[in-house]
Tab-separated table of C-alpha atoms and ligand atoms in Angstrom:
chain	number	residue	atom	x	y	z
A	1	MET	CA	0.095	-0.077	-0.349
A	2	PRO	CA	2.001	2.916	-1.671
A	3	PRO	CA	2.073	5.791	2.270
A	4	PHE	CA	-0.429	8.287	-0.150
A	5	ARG	CA	-3.023	8.455	-1.552
A	6	ALA	CA	-5.449	10.421	-3.662
A	7	PRO	CA	-7.494	12.138	-0.711
A	8	ARG	CA	-11.382	10.401	-0.316
A	9	GLY	CA	-13.984	10.942	-2.566
A	10	THR	CA	-11.435	12.597	-5.129
A	11	ARG	CA	-9.643	10.370	-7.879
A	12	ASP	CA	-7.182	11.034	-10.585
A	13	LEU	CA	-8.304	11.003	-14.373
A	14	LEU	CA	-5.691	8.939	-15.974
A	15	PRO	CA	-4.547	9.814	-19.279
A	16	THR	CA	-8.033	7.725	-20.671
A	17	GLU	CA	-9.934	9.144	-19.098
A	18	ARG	CA	-8.297	12.353	-19.169
A	19	SER	CA	-8.910	12.064	-22.914
A	20	ALA	CA	-12.797	11.034	-22.302
A	21	PHE	CA	-13.340	14.866	-20.203
A	22	ARG	CA	-11.042	16.896	-22.404
A	23	ARG	CA	-13.401	15.641	-25.192
A	24	LEU	CA	-16.370	16.490	-23.941
A	25	GLU	CA	-14.954	19.559	-22.454
A	26	ALA	CA	-14.292	20.306	-26.648
A	27	VAL	CA	-18.007	19.198	-27.504
A	28	ALA	CA	-19.681	22.215	-24.887
A	29	ALA	CA	-17.189	24.897	-25.841
A	30	ASP	CA	-18.164	24.482	-29.632
A	31	LEU	CA	-21.212	24.197	-28.243
A	32	ALA	CA	-21.818	27.123	-26.227
A	33	ARG	CA	-19.631	29.641	-28.732
A	34	ARG	CA	-22.868	28.368	-31.419
A	35	TYR	CA	-25.341	29.179	-29.115
A	36	GLY	CA	-23.785	33.024	-28.167
A	37	TYR	CA	-22.440	31.745	-24.539
A	38	ARG	CA	-18.870	33.075	-23.979
A	39	GLU	CA	-16.416	31.871	-21.353
A	40	ILE	CA	-16.147	33.058	-17.953
A	41	GLU	CA	-13.736	31.433	-15.156
A	42	THR	CA	-14.766	32.496	-11.423
A	43	PRO	CA	-12.308	31.517	-8.369
A	44	MET	CA	-12.611	27.940	-6.728
A	45	PHE	CA	-13.456	29.435	-3.756
A	46	GLU	CA	-15.836	32.704	-2.964
A	47	GLU	CA	-16.796	34.041	0.997
A	48	ALA	CA	-18.727	31.294	2.580
A	49	ALA	CA	-21.953	33.678	2.543
A	50	VAL	CA	-22.067	33.854	-1.101
A	51	PHE	CA	-22.626	30.529	-1.462
A	52	GLU	CA	-25.226	30.007	2.272
A	53	ARG	CA	-27.200	33.070	0.494
A	54	GLY	CA	-27.758	31.875	-2.686
A	55	VAL	CA	-28.309	28.803	-2.931
A	56	GLY	CA	-30.024	28.647	0.454
A	57	ALA	CA	-28.508	27.843	3.779
A	58	VAL	CA	-30.777	24.405	4.359
A	59	THR	CA	-30.114	23.024	2.039
A	60	ASP	CA	-27.924	19.633	1.624
A	61	VAL	CA	-25.570	21.310	-0.435
A	62	ILE	CA	-25.161	24.320	1.949
A	63	GLU	CA	-25.989	22.401	5.579
A	64	LYS	CA	-24.399	19.189	5.368
A	65	GLU	CA	-21.619	19.218	2.072
A	66	LEU	CA	-20.116	22.406	1.719
A	67	PHE	CA	-16.105	22.413	1.931
A	68	ARG	CA	-15.420	24.990	4.106
A	69	ILE	CA	-11.929	26.591	4.266
A	70	ALA	CA	-9.727	26.448	7.290
A	71	HIS	CA	-7.360	29.213	7.196
A	72	ARG	CA	-4.563	30.715	9.750
A	73	SER	CA	-4.546	33.952	10.090
A	74	ASP	CA	-8.081	35.679	10.909
A	75	GLU	CA	-9.422	37.865	8.806
A	76	GLY	CA	-12.313	37.118	9.832
A	77	GLU	CA	-13.375	35.920	6.450
A	78	SER	CA	-14.875	32.904	5.755
A	79	TRP	CA	-14.282	30.766	2.927
A	80	ALA	CA	-15.758	27.807	0.927
A	81	LEU	CA	-14.685	26.154	-2.346
A	82	ARG	CA	-17.310	26.639	-4.924
A	83	PRO	CA	-20.702	23.762	-4.841
A	84	GLU	CA	-21.825	24.611	-8.011
A	85	PRO	CA	-20.791	27.774	-10.100
A	86	THR	CA	-23.833	29.793	-10.184
A	87	ALA	CA	-24.250	31.977	-7.157
A	88	GLY	CA	-20.967	32.666	-8.396
A	89	ILE	CA	-21.090	33.924	-11.690
A	90	VAL	CA	-24.120	35.711	-10.519
A	91	ARG	CA	-21.879	37.325	-7.297
A	92	ALA	CA	-19.494	38.399	-10.941
A	93	TYR	CA	-22.109	40.020	-12.938
A	94	ILE	CA	-23.312	42.309	-10.258
A	95	GLN	CA	-19.410	42.681	-8.339
A	96	HIS	CA	-18.689	43.868	-13.004
A	97	GLY	CA	-21.512	45.872	-13.327
A	98	MET	CA	-22.894	43.373	-15.930
A	99	GLN	CA	-26.444	44.500	-16.086
A	100	THR	CA	-25.186	47.511	-17.875
A	101	TRP	CA	-24.039	45.137	-21.069
A	102	PRO	CA	-26.180	44.181	-23.532
A	103	GLN	CA	-29.150	41.537	-22.210
A	104	PRO	CA	-28.853	38.411	-21.945
A	105	VAL	CA	-25.304	38.281	-20.934
A	106	LYS	CA	-24.593	34.821	-21.531
A	107	LEU	CA	-21.349	32.901	-20.171
A	108	THR	CA	-20.375	29.265	-19.874
A	109	MET	CA	-17.346	27.580	-17.504
A	110	THR	CA	-16.545	24.089	-17.361
A	111	GLY	CA	-14.351	22.906	-14.108
A	112	PRO	CA	-14.599	21.255	-10.946
A	113	MET	CA	-16.700	21.425	-7.775
A	114	PHE	CA	-16.692	20.550	-4.311
A	115	ARG	CA	-18.871	19.224	-2.098
A	116	TYR	CA	-18.037	17.491	1.397
A	117	ASP	CA	-20.134	14.184	1.023
A	118	ARG	CA	-19.655	10.950	1.719
A	119	PRO	CA	-18.145	9.697	-1.319
A	120	GLN	CA	-20.007	6.909	-3.018
A	121	ALA	CA	-20.101	5.803	-6.595
A	122	GLY	CA	-20.761	8.576	-8.738
A	123	ARG	CA	-20.700	10.966	-5.724
A	124	TYR	CA	-17.363	12.452	-5.516
A	125	ARG	CA	-16.206	15.384	-3.389
A	126	GLN	CA	-14.235	17.002	-6.567
A	127	PHE	CA	-15.994	16.914	-9.468
A	128	TRP	CA	-16.795	18.351	-12.858
A	129	GLN	CA	-19.476	20.494	-14.020
A	130	PHE	CA	-20.142	21.990	-17.526
A	131	ASP	CA	-22.047	25.036	-17.134
A	132	ILE	CA	-23.858	27.293	-19.022
A	133	GLU	CA	-26.316	30.915	-17.525
A	134	ALA	CA	-28.178	33.231	-19.607
A	135	ILE	CA	-28.317	36.541	-16.790
A	136	GLY	CA	-31.364	38.950	-17.459
A	137	ASP	CA	-33.282	36.752	-20.111
A	138	PRO	CA	-36.847	36.501	-18.187
A	139	GLY	CA	-38.141	33.889	-20.557
A	140	PRO	CA	-40.013	31.472	-21.539
A	141	ALA	CA	-37.857	30.425	-24.672
A	142	ILE	CA	-34.645	31.093	-23.674
A	143	ASP	CA	-35.681	28.493	-21.358
A	144	ALA	CA	-36.426	26.205	-23.798
A	145	GLU	CA	-33.545	26.781	-25.902
A	146	ILE	CA	-31.262	25.795	-23.074
A	147	ILE	CA	-33.086	22.549	-22.743
A	148	GLU	CA	-32.452	21.546	-25.941
A	149	LEU	CA	-28.496	22.966	-25.462
A	150	GLY	CA	-28.822	20.568	-22.924
A	151	ARG	CA	-30.387	17.871	-24.666
A	152	SER	CA	-27.603	18.904	-27.824
A	153	PHE	CA	-24.706	18.039	-25.531
A	154	TYR	CA	-25.825	14.518	-24.265
A	155	ARG	CA	-26.119	13.535	-28.081
A	156	LEU	CA	-22.790	15.018	-29.428
A	157	ALA	CA	-21.401	13.137	-26.146
A	158	GLY	CA	-22.446	9.769	-27.204
A	159	LEU	CA	-25.874	10.047	-24.969
A	160	ASP	CA	-28.491	9.694	-27.128
A	161	GLU	CA	-30.620	8.080	-24.909
A	162	VAL	CA	-31.591	10.877	-22.046
A	163	GLU	CA	-34.289	11.636	-20.895
A	164	ILE	CA	-34.994	15.363	-19.447
A	165	LEU	CA	-36.914	16.173	-16.578
A	166	LEU	CA	-39.448	19.350	-16.419
A	167	ASN	CA	-40.987	21.120	-14.059
A	168	SER	CA	-42.072	24.150	-12.616
A	169	ILE	CA	-41.613	25.224	-8.976
A	170	GLY	CA	-43.587	28.696	-8.911
A	171	ASP	CA	-42.183	31.778	-7.852
A	172	ALA	CA	-42.373	34.048	-4.664
A	173	ALA	CA	-45.540	34.838	-5.227
A	174	CYS	CA	-47.640	31.195	-5.476
A	175	ARG	CA	-44.655	29.399	-4.064
A	176	PRO	CA	-45.532	30.737	0.096
A	177	ALA	CA	-49.165	29.499	-0.364
A	178	TYR	CA	-48.167	25.815	-1.819
A	179	ILE	CA	-44.951	25.092	0.664
A	180	ALA	CA	-48.229	25.939	3.492
A	181	ALA	CA	-50.239	23.078	1.760
A	182	LEU	CA	-47.479	20.254	2.022
A	183	THR	CA	-46.488	21.535	5.280
A	184	ALA	CA	-50.270	21.256	6.654
A	185	TYR	CA	-50.368	17.664	4.058
A	186	TYR	CA	-47.662	16.467	5.425
A	187	ALA	CA	-48.006	17.662	9.312
A	188	PRO	CA	-50.185	15.325	10.456
A	189	HIS	CA	-47.909	12.573	9.313
A	190	ALA	CA	-44.992	13.463	11.238
A	191	ASP	CA	-44.159	10.760	13.589
A	192	ARG	CA	-44.215	8.449	11.042
A	193	LEU	CA	-41.387	10.442	8.945
A	194	PRO	CA	-37.819	9.309	8.913
A	195	ALA	CA	-35.766	11.268	11.390
A	196	ILE	CA	-34.686	13.728	8.584
A	197	GLU	CA	-37.732	13.676	6.871
A	198	ARG	CA	-39.447	15.797	9.674
A	199	GLU	CA	-36.324	17.804	10.561
A	200	ARG	CA	-37.070	18.954	6.243
A	201	LEU	CA	-40.893	19.275	7.258
A	202	HIS	CA	-39.637	22.633	9.272
A	203	LYS	CA	-37.232	23.250	7.795
A	204	ASN	CA	-38.059	23.395	3.721
A	205	PRO	CA	-41.003	20.472	2.816
A	206	LEU	CA	-40.195	21.149	-0.635
A	207	ARG	CA	-37.271	18.786	0.207
A	208	LEU	CA	-39.297	16.085	1.286
A	209	LEU	CA	-40.731	15.646	-2.308
A	210	ASP	CA	-37.245	14.989	-3.602
A	211	SER	CA	-36.588	12.265	-0.550
A	212	LYS	CA	-35.413	9.386	-1.790
A	213	ASP	CA	-36.205	7.347	0.857
A	214	PRO	CA	-38.707	4.619	0.258
A	215	ALA	CA	-40.868	4.836	3.200
A	216	MET	CA	-41.211	8.033	1.505
A	217	ALA	CA	-43.303	6.583	-1.791
A	218	GLU	CA	-46.621	6.843	-0.856
A	219	LEU	CA	-46.846	9.227	1.586
A	220	ASN	CA	-45.327	11.588	-1.378
A	221	ALA	CA	-47.561	10.534	-4.542
A	222	GLY	CA	-50.620	11.770	-2.688
A	223	ALA	CA	-49.044	15.434	-2.014
A	224	PRO	CA	-49.842	18.882	-3.209
A	225	ARG	CA	-48.453	19.458	-6.939
A	226	ILE	CA	-46.845	22.583	-7.225
A	227	THR	CA	-48.175	22.305	-10.994
A	228	ASP	CA	-51.545	22.492	-9.636
A	229	GLN	CA	-51.129	25.870	-7.752
A	230	LEU	CA	-49.297	27.949	-9.797
A	231	CYS	CA	-50.108	31.548	-9.428
A	232	ASP	CA	-51.096	33.089	-13.018
A	233	ALA	CA	-48.181	34.446	-14.392
A	234	CYS	CA	-45.116	31.303	-13.426
A	235	GLN	CA	-48.930	29.062	-14.964
A	236	ALA	CA	-48.541	31.257	-18.603
A	237	HIS	CA	-44.765	31.537	-18.154
A	238	PHE	CA	-44.462	27.645	-18.107
A	239	THR	CA	-47.071	26.524	-20.705
A	240	ALA	CA	-45.310	28.989	-23.159
A	241	VAL	CA	-42.195	27.209	-22.495
A	242	ARG	CA	-43.709	23.881	-23.281
A	243	GLY	CA	-44.932	24.985	-25.954
A	244	HIS	CA	-41.422	26.880	-27.102
A	245	LEU	CA	-40.439	22.832	-26.288
A	246	ALA	CA	-42.840	21.374	-29.141
A	247	VAL	CA	-41.758	23.760	-32.021
A	248	LEU	CA	-38.099	22.283	-31.178
A	249	GLY	CA	-39.441	18.736	-31.264
A	250	ILE	CA	-38.165	17.885	-28.016
A	251	VAL	CA	-39.742	15.330	-25.687
A	252	TYR	CA	-39.757	15.435	-21.941
A	253	ARG	CA	-41.124	13.928	-19.138
A	254	LEU	CA	-43.098	16.222	-16.389
A	255	GLU	CA	-42.316	15.685	-13.039
A	256	PRO	CA	-43.714	17.197	-9.928
A	257	ALA	CA	-41.577	15.951	-7.902
A	258	LEU	CA	-38.421	17.655	-9.354
A	259	VAL	CA	-37.872	20.614	-7.037
A	260	ARG	CA	-34.218	20.893	-7.156
A	261	GLY	CA	-31.934	20.887	-3.895
A	262	LEU	CA	-30.921	24.423	-4.147
A	263	ASP	CA	-33.239	27.691	-2.652
A	264	TYR	CA	-32.579	29.748	-5.854
A	265	TYR	CA	-34.542	28.429	-8.011
A	266	THR	CA	-38.409	29.754	-9.643
A	267	ARG	CA	-40.356	28.676	-12.691
A	268	THR	CA	-38.581	25.877	-14.697
A	269	ALA	CA	-36.472	23.302	-13.098
A	270	PHE	CA	-35.375	20.302	-15.029
A	271	GLU	CA	-33.146	17.234	-14.801
A	272	PHE	CA	-31.621	15.033	-17.129
A	273	TYR	CA	-30.969	11.046	-16.476
A	274	ILE	CA	-30.795	7.808	-18.342
A	275	PRO	CA	-33.537	6.164	-18.460
A	276	GLY	CA	-34.829	3.752	-15.684
A	277	ARG	CA	-31.626	4.963	-13.359
A	278	GLN	CA	-33.835	8.425	-12.117
A	279	GLY	CA	-32.503	8.528	-8.284
A	280	GLN	CA	-30.444	9.872	-5.585
A	281	GLN	CA	-26.594	9.915	-7.336
A	282	GLN	CA	-28.550	9.143	-11.077
A	283	ALA	CA	-28.642	12.960	-12.035
A	284	LEU	CA	-26.813	13.527	-14.992
A	285	GLY	CA	-27.626	16.709	-15.041
A	286	GLY	CA	-29.783	20.115	-14.083
A	287	GLY	CA	-30.894	22.953	-14.015
A	288	GLY	CA	-33.511	25.913	-13.809
A	289	ARG	CA	-34.247	29.124	-13.864
A	290	TYR	CA	-32.976	31.429	-10.372
A	291	ASP	CA	-34.732	34.872	-10.969
A	292	GLY	CA	-34.493	35.873	-7.442
A	293	LEU	CA	-30.488	35.233	-6.461
A	294	ALA	CA	-29.476	38.479	-8.296
A	295	GLY	CA	-31.671	39.914	-5.257
A	296	LEU	CA	-30.108	37.455	-2.948
A	297	LEU	CA	-26.668	38.539	-3.989
A	298	GLY	CA	-26.767	42.205	-3.438
A	299	GLY	CA	-27.391	42.968	-6.920
A	300	ARG	CA	-30.911	44.117	-8.264
A	301	PRO	CA	-33.496	41.366	-9.094
A	302	THR	CA	-32.541	39.826	-12.443
A	303	PRO	CA	-34.096	37.529	-13.734
A	304	GLY	CA	-31.456	34.010	-15.062
A	305	ILE	CA	-31.430	30.420	-15.973
A	306	GLY	CA	-28.838	27.921	-16.315
A	307	PHE	CA	-27.920	24.502	-15.658
A	308	GLY	CA	-25.016	22.307	-14.753
A	309	LEU	CA	-24.174	18.977	-16.124
A	310	GLY	CA	-21.604	16.436	-14.690
A	311	LEU	CA	-18.784	15.428	-16.287
A	312	ASP	CA	-17.984	12.464	-14.105
A	313	ARG	CA	-21.026	10.779	-14.638
A	314	ILE	CA	-21.181	11.225	-18.539
A	315	VAL	CA	-18.048	9.544	-18.120
A	316	LEU	CA	-19.162	6.880	-15.738
A	317	ALA	CA	-22.315	6.118	-18.165
A	318	LEU	CA	-20.468	5.815	-21.072
A	319	GLN	CA	-17.457	3.696	-19.525
A	320	ALA	CA	-20.883	1.319	-18.683
A	321	LYS	CA	-21.978	1.632	-22.186
A	322	GLY	CA	-18.201	0.105	-23.454
A	323	ALA	CA	-18.105	3.386	-25.288
A	324	LEU	CA	-15.230	5.116	-23.822
A	325	GLU	CA	-12.643	5.354	-27.161
A	326	SER	CA	-9.379	4.441	-25.724
A	327	SER	CA	-7.445	7.598	-25.615
A	328	GLU	CA	-4.308	7.994	-27.979
A	329	ALA	CA	-0.774	7.295	-28.635
A	330	ALA	CA	0.712	10.805	-27.205
A	331	SER	CA	2.696	10.832	-30.789
A	332	VAL	CA	2.248	10.403	-34.427
A	333	ALA	CA	5.832	9.487	-35.040
A	334	VAL	CA	8.744	7.654	-33.365
A	335	VAL	CA	12.089	8.234	-34.329
A	336	VAL	CA	14.262	5.702	-33.688
A	337	GLY	CA	17.556	4.547	-34.726
A	338	ALA	CA	20.479	1.937	-35.448
A	339	ASP	CA	22.887	3.329	-33.336
A	340	PRO	CA	22.182	2.687	-30.214
A	341	ALA	CA	24.657	5.200	-29.408
A	342	ASP	CA	23.731	8.335	-31.539
A	343	THR	CA	20.296	9.989	-29.250
A	344	ALA	CA	21.541	12.888	-31.087
A	345	THR	CA	20.657	12.472	-34.321
A	346	ARG	CA	17.209	11.019	-33.903
A	347	LEU	CA	16.812	14.354	-31.103
A	348	ARG	CA	17.324	16.670	-33.803
A	349	VAL	CA	14.901	14.469	-36.397
A	350	ALA	CA	12.158	15.046	-33.681
A	351	THR	CA	13.331	18.382	-33.199
A	352	ASP	CA	12.629	19.073	-36.890
A	353	LEU	CA	9.311	17.511	-36.678
A	354	ARG	CA	7.690	19.177	-33.870
A	355	ALA	CA	8.889	21.993	-34.974
A	356	ALA	CA	7.027	21.658	-37.991
A	357	GLY	CA	3.947	20.669	-35.810
A	358	ILE	CA	4.108	17.438	-35.750
A	359	ALA	CA	3.706	14.951	-32.388
A	360	ALA	CA	7.095	12.912	-32.536
A	361	ARG	CA	9.162	11.513	-29.791
A	362	ALA	CA	12.394	10.995	-29.757
A	363	ASP	CA	13.512	7.339	-28.423
A	364	LEU	CA	16.537	8.687	-26.461
A	365	SER	CA	17.517	5.316	-25.379
A	366	ARG	CA	20.542	3.329	-25.446
A	367	ARG	CA	18.499	0.283	-26.835
A	368	LYS	CA	19.191	-1.496	-29.785
A	369	LEU	CA	17.149	-0.876	-32.569
A	370	GLY	CA	15.055	-3.643	-32.560
A	371	LYS	CA	14.006	-2.893	-28.515
A	372	GLN	CA	13.410	0.340	-29.462
A	373	LEU	CA	10.558	-0.459	-32.980
A	374	GLU	CA	8.946	-2.708	-30.052
A	375	SER	CA	8.233	-0.089	-27.371
A	376	ALA	CA	6.897	2.412	-30.642
A	377	ALA	CA	4.708	-0.629	-31.612
A	378	LYS	CA	3.194	-0.983	-27.689
A	379	GLU	CA	3.017	2.996	-27.209
A	380	ARG	CA	0.189	2.176	-31.052
A	381	VAL	CA	2.025	5.023	-32.912
A	382	HIS	CA	0.978	5.440	-36.769
A	383	PHE	CA	4.822	5.741	-38.103
A	384	VAL	CA	8.385	5.617	-36.655
A	385	VAL	CA	11.284	6.952	-38.978
A	386	ILE	CA	14.146	4.925	-38.756
A	387	ILE	CA	17.499	6.222	-39.065
A	388	GLY	CA	20.502	4.265	-40.573
A	389	ASP	CA	22.908	4.790	-42.570
A	390	GLU	CA	20.675	5.815	-45.651
A	391	LEU	CA	20.792	9.787	-43.280
A	392	ALA	CA	24.427	10.137	-45.318
A	393	ASP	CA	21.866	10.638	-48.830
A	394	GLY	CA	19.826	13.097	-46.983
A	395	ASN	CA	17.564	9.604	-46.374
A	396	VAL	CA	15.184	8.295	-43.688
A	397	GLN	CA	12.769	4.900	-43.690
A	398	LEU	CA	9.752	5.227	-43.060
A	399	LYS	CA	7.432	2.811	-41.741
A	400	ASP	CA	3.777	2.847	-40.904
A	401	LEU	CA	3.249	0.387	-38.516
A	402	ASP	CA	-0.764	0.086	-39.195
A	403	ALA	CA	-0.181	-0.954	-42.962
A	404	GLY	CA	2.623	-2.634	-42.348
A	405	SER	CA	4.287	-0.554	-45.341
A	406	GLN	CA	7.849	0.577	-45.566
A	407	GLN	CA	10.086	3.246	-47.785
A	408	LEU	CA	12.900	5.566	-47.983
A	409	VAL	CA	11.899	8.879	-47.493
A	410	PRO	CA	13.880	11.802	-48.017
A	411	LEU	CA	14.754	14.172	-44.985
A	412	ALA	CA	13.642	17.315	-46.413
A	413	ASP	CA	10.077	15.586	-47.452
A	414	LEU	CA	9.917	13.629	-43.589
A	415	ALA	CA	7.376	16.053	-42.080
A	416	ARG	CA	5.109	16.561	-44.820
A	417	LYS	CA	4.825	12.788	-45.575
A	418	LEU	CA	3.752	12.300	-42.081
A	419	ALA	CA	1.212	15.476	-42.070
A	420	SER	CA	-0.669	13.794	-44.668
A	421	GLY	CA	-0.255	10.273	-43.749
A	422	ASP	CA	-1.409	11.122	-39.776
A	423	LYS	CA	-4.732	13.306	-41.680
A	424	SER	CA	-5.420	10.370	-43.659
A	425	HIS	CA	-4.935	8.280	-40.360
A	426	ARG	CA	-7.602	10.084	-38.537
A	427	HIS	CA	-10.050	10.158	-40.488
A	428	GLY	CA	-9.668	6.370	-41.825
A	429	VAL	CA	-12.508	4.104	-41.733
A	430	GLY	CA	-13.648	3.407	-38.250
A	431	GLU	CA	-12.802	6.766	-36.761
A	432	SER	CA	-15.570	8.782	-34.444
A	433	GLN	CA	-16.153	12.447	-36.260
A	434	GLY	CA	-17.890	14.600	-33.329
A	435	PRO	CA	-18.595	17.896	-34.711
A	436	ALA	CA	-15.929	19.283	-32.047
A	437	GLY	CA	-13.103	16.621	-33.870
A	438	ARG	CA	-11.346	14.434	-32.150
A	439	SER	CA	-9.258	15.577	-29.019
B	501	LIG	P1	-26.678	19.416	-8.800
B	501	LIG	O1	-26.700	21.033	-8.565
B	501	LIG	O2	-26.367	18.765	-7.324
B	501	LIG	O3	-28.167	19.525	-9.215
B	501	LIG	O4	-26.193	19.001	-9.810
B	501	LIG	C1	-25.789	19.227	-11.037
B	501	LIG	C2	-24.983	17.741	-11.918
B	501	LIG	O5	-23.591	17.742	-10.771
B	501	LIG	C3	-25.484	16.592	-11.544
B	501	LIG	O6	-26.620	16.247	-12.235
B	501	LIG	C4	-24.350	15.766	-11.225
B	501	LIG	O7	-23.936	14.528	-12.859
B	501	LIG	C5	-22.973	16.098	-10.803
B	501	LIG	N1	-22.874	16.426	-9.799
B	501	LIG	C6	-23.234	17.077	-8.748
B	501	LIG	N2	-22.735	16.511	-7.264
B	501	LIG	C7	-21.946	15.912	-7.684
B	501	LIG	C8	-20.863	15.206	-7.266
B	501	LIG	N3	-20.695	14.680	-5.834
B	501	LIG	N4	-19.657	13.699	-7.846
B	501	LIG	C9	-20.540	13.938	-8.853
B	501	LIG	N5	-21.036	14.533	-9.955
B	501	LIG	C10	-21.931	15.022	-9.303
């Protein structure tokens, strides 16, 4: 057992997994650009109050999972690693006066989030999200556009089957009455509730609805539904969102129990699942409208909507389907040589190739040619450049490992030959050609 391991709830992304993440990041960046989102980068930690106020104090994310940072100097400030991106981005929107920019301000960010939760399969203490936020647009059309963007992302990621769950959770006008109705519904059953749900009944009764405790299933099935109690404005908004989704041909399932864990959501709420895998820790991603958030963080009331799609669970789902592309060799070509001692020539040829844009590795060992060739083959590179006596005439041998062919090539033509050979390998039969290309 090695003395040090990655901290509990975190993991190292080894090259195959990292390249799967890289591909998802590329798909995310390309889609975000096509839909008019620009990149933002906020700090990985904020004043804890940004999350406490924004996300809501009585939520799992804050009560149980906020990754607080202990620090030595007593500056009277309290920090926390970001558990989600929206609060930090809206904080930045307010801080930088983005309300004076043309609205909506459409921002995207992909990066790690942190929740100090009990780790288990698909639940990590550090995980990655692709985030989209459109701030300053009250909808309803943009709500549909963002849901469609999420669906496009999953399709391009290789998960065509992803299902969309949709709900409206009302707003400050209609939710209080609904919460009162919900409290009244559960109150007579309070003694029967599991302890944690009993506590939630007093603090945040909405949370009971998405309880995954089997003891709650029957009770929850009869609970009043928010969609039956929406105020006229929220009802009209929800109807219009659904109308826009219909125009786009987006199929979804209405899920009245979908309330989302965070306080700041209003009206439209949605989540993405693999069919049949709906349950705790199974959501692939989710989002919703947060018209009250800017106000909570000290800004002017500003509507907004966004989503956070977890990348880790996508990679797990692709792995489970056997659809994770095996990682590419780091190099296109390896430069080997007949003279084991002549590392300088191999290094020089590889350096020239790299200057010409080719991913080339020189074998810098002093092993015999046979051993150098063996390790190049193991690396799954497409080409080997063999330096031998022909160099005296300005030539090298170029071996195509896939085709099993070999030819004499003038050193001056080598980079061009490798570039066109690499291209034909990349576009060869059986390669996946996602719009974002291969990473
Ligand atoms: P949430 O803000 O909780 O709805 O999270 C949005 C998405 O981030 C989820 O649907 C997951 O895909 C992902 N996610 C949230 N928490 C974790 C976690 N602890 N580990 C891995 N992925 C997570």
